[in-house]
Short mmCIF file of C-alpha atoms in Angstrom, two decimals:
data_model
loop_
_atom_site.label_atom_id
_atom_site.label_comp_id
_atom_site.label_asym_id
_atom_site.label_seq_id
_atom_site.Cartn_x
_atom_site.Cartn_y
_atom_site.Cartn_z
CA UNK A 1 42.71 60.95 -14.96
CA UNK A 2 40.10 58.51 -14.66
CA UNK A 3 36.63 57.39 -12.88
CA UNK A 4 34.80 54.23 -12.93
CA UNK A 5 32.24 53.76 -15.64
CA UNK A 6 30.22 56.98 -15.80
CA UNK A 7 26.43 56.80 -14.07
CA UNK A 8 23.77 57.13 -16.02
CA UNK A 9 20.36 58.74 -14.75
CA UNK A 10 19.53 58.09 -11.23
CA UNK A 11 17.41 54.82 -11.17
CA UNK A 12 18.99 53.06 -14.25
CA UNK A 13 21.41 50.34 -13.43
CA UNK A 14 24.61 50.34 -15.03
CA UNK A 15 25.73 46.99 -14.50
CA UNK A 16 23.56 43.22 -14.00
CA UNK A 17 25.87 39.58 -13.61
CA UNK A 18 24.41 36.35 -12.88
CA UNK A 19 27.05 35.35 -10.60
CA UNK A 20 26.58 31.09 -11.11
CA UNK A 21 24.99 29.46 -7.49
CA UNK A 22 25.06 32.94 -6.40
CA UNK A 23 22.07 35.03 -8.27
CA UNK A 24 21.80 37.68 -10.32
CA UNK A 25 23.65 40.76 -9.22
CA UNK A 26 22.74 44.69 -10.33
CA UNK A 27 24.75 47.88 -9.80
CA UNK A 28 22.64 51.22 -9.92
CA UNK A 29 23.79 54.65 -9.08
CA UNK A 30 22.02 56.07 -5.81
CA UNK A 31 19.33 57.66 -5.33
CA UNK A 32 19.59 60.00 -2.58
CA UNK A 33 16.44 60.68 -1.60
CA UNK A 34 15.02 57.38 -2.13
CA UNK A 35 18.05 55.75 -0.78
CA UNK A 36 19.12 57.72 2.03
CA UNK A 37 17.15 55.81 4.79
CA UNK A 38 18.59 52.47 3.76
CA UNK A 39 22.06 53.99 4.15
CA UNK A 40 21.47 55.51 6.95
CA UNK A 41 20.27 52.95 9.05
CA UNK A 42 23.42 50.64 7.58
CA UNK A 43 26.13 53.47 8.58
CA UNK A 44 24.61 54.07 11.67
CA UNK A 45 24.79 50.42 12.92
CA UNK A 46 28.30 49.93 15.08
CA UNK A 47 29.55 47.12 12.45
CA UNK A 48 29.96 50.27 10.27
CA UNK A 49 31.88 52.37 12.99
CA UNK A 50 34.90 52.34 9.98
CA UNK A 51 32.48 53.71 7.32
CA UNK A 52 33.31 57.46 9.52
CA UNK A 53 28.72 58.21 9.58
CA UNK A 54 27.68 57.15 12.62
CA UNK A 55 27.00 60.41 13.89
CA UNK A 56 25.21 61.30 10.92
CA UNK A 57 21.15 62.11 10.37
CA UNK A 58 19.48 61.14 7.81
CA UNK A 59 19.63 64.11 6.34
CA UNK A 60 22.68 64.79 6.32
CA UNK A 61 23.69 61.48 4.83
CA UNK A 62 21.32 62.26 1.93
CA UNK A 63 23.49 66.14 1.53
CA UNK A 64 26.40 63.56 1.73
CA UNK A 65 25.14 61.72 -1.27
CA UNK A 66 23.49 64.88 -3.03
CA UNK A 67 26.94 66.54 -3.31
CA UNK A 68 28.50 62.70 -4.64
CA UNK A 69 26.03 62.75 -7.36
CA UNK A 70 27.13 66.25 -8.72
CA UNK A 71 30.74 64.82 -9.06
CA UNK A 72 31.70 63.54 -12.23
CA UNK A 73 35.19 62.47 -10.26
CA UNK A 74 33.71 60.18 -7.29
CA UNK A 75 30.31 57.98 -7.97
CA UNK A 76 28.13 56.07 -5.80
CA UNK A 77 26.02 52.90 -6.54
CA UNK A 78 23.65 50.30 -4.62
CA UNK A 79 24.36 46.83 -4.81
CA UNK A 80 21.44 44.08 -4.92
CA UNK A 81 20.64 40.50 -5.26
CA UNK A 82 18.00 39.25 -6.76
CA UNK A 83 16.25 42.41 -6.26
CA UNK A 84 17.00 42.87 -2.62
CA UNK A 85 19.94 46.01 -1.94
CA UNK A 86 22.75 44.54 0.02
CA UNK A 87 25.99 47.16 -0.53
CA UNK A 88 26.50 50.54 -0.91
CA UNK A 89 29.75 51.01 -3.27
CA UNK A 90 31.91 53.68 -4.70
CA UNK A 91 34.02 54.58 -7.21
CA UNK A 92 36.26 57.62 -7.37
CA UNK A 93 39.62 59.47 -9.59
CA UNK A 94 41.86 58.83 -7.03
CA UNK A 95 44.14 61.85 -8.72
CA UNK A 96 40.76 64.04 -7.41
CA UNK A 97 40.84 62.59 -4.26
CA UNK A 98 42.88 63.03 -0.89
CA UNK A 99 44.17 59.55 -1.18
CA UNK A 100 46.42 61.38 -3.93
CA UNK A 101 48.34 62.83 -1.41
CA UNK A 102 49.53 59.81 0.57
CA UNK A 103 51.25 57.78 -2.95
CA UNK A 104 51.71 58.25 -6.21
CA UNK A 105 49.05 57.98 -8.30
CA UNK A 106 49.38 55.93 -11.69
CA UNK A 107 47.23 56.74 -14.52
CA UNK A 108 43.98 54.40 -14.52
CA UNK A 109 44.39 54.24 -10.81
CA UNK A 110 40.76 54.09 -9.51
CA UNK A 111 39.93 54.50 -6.03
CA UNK A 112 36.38 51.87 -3.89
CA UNK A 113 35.07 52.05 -1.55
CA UNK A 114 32.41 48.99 -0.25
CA UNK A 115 29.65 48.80 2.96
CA UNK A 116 27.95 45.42 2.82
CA UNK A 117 25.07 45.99 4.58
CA UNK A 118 23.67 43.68 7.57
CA UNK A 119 22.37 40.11 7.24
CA UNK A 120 19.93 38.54 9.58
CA UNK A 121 21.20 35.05 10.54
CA UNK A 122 24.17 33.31 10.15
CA UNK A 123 26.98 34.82 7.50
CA UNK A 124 26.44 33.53 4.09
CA UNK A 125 30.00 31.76 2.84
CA UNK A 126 30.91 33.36 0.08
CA UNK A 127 28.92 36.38 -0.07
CA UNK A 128 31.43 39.21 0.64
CA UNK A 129 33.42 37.30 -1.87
CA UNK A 130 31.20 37.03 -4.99
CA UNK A 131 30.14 40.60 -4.55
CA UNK A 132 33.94 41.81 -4.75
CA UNK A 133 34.26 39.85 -7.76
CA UNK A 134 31.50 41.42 -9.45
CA UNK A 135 32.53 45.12 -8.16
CA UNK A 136 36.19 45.07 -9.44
CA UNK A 137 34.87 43.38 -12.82
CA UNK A 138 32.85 46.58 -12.91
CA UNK A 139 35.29 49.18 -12.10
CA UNK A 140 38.07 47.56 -14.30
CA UNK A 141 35.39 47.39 -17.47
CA UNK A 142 36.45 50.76 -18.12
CA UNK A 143 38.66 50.49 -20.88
CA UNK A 144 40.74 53.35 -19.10
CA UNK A 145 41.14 51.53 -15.36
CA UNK A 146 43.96 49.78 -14.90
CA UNK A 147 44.54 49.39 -11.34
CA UNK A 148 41.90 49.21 -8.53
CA UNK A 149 42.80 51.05 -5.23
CA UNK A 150 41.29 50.26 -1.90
CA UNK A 151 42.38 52.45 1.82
CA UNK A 152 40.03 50.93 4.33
CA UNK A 153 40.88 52.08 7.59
CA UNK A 154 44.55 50.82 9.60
CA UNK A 155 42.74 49.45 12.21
CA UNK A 156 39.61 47.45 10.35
CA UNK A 157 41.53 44.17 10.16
CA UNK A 158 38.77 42.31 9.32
CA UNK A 159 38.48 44.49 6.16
CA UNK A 160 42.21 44.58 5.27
CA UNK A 161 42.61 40.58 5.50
CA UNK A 162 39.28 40.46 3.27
CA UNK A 163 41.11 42.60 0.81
CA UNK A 164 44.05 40.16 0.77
CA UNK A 165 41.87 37.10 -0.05
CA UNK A 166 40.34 38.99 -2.82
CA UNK A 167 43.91 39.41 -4.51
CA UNK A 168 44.92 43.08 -3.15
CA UNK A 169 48.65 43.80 -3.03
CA UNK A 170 49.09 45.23 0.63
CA UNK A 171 50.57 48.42 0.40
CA UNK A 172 52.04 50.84 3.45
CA UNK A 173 50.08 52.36 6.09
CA UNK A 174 49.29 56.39 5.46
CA UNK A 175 47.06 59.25 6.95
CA UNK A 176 44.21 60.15 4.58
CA UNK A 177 44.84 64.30 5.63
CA UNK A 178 41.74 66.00 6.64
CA UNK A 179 39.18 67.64 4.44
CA UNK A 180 36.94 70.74 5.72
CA UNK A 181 34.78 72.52 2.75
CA UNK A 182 31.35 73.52 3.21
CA UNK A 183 29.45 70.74 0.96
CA UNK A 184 32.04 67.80 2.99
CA UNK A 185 33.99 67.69 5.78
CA UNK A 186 36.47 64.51 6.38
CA UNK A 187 38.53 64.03 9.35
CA UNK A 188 41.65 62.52 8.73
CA UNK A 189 42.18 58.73 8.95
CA UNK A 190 44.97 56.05 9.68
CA UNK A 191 44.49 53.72 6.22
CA UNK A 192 46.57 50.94 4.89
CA UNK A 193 46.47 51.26 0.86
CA UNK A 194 46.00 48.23 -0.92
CA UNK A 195 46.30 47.82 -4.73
CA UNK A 196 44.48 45.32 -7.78
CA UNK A 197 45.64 45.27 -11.03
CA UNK A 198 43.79 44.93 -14.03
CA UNK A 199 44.41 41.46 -16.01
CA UNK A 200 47.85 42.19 -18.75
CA UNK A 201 45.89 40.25 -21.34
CA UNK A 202 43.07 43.22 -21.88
#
């Protein structure tokens, strides 16, 4: 089994890349009391309807996050530029995850997840792009990932053909089965798996 690069204390980033006419890029677990009003108010938003919180409170999204941060299988981070937070993204064991239901799971297999939050103004070309670049460079610099795994939902084209620019193998369509525990309930979702492998010359 394996996770993305283990967090550190809440607060410390784990990760800075000046990405070249881009800026400089730093990943740091999330804090979910300080963060959970930034994420809320991204999930929330109807771009996000595919994220599965727009229901959600505050609080509860900060519960969500509380109970994320006690896993040492699934890990969440915030994303910013320059200074300024622009994703929410997550890493998880996708052998400790439902997703391991729906294929086979390979050793090194590691599962994202990504929420770019909302930009005023017109899109920025190449935005989505250079932060994928810098995510997956994260993930796979874990000398124990070798494959990056992606299920964004069936219907979220826009997501799925983002995936296939980035260099994602499309994979087949499953049902990510339902998940009802106290601490996290999950209702089950149409996904289309999609797969990156790490470089053969590491």
């Amino acid at each position: 089994m394996t996770s993305a690069p283990s967090a550190p204390s809440i607060g410390q980033p784990v990760h800075t890349q000046v990405v070249e006419g881009f800026g400089t890029v730093t990943i740091t677990p999330v804090d979910p009391a300080a963060d959970s009003a930034l994420i809320h108010s991204w999930v929330t938003q109807e771009r996000a309807r595919f994220w599965g919180m727009g229901e959600a409170s505050r609080e509860l999204v900060q519960e969500i996050y509380e109970d994320v941060d006690r896993r040492s299988t699934h890990h969440a981070f915030m994303l910013s530029r320059d200074g300024e937070q622009v994703a929410l993204f997550q890493t998880y064991d996708c052998a400790e995850d439902r997703i391991s239901e729906c294929y086979e799971v390979r050793p090194g297999d590691v599962g994202m997840h990504l929420l770019i939050g909302p930009t005023e103004g017109v899109a920025e070309r190449g935005f989505t792009g250079a932060l994928m670049a810098v995510f997956i460079g994260f993930v796979l610099s874990d000398s124990a990932a070798r494959r990056v795994v992606v299920e964004p939902d069936a219907r979220n084209t826009i997501a799925i053909a983002r995936m296939e620019r980035t260099g994602f193998v499309l994979g087949p369509e499953v049902v990510l089965p339902e998940i009802d525990l106290p601490e996290v309930y999950l209702p089950a979702k149409p996904a289309r798996l999609a797969f990156y492998d790490a470089p053969a010359t590491r």
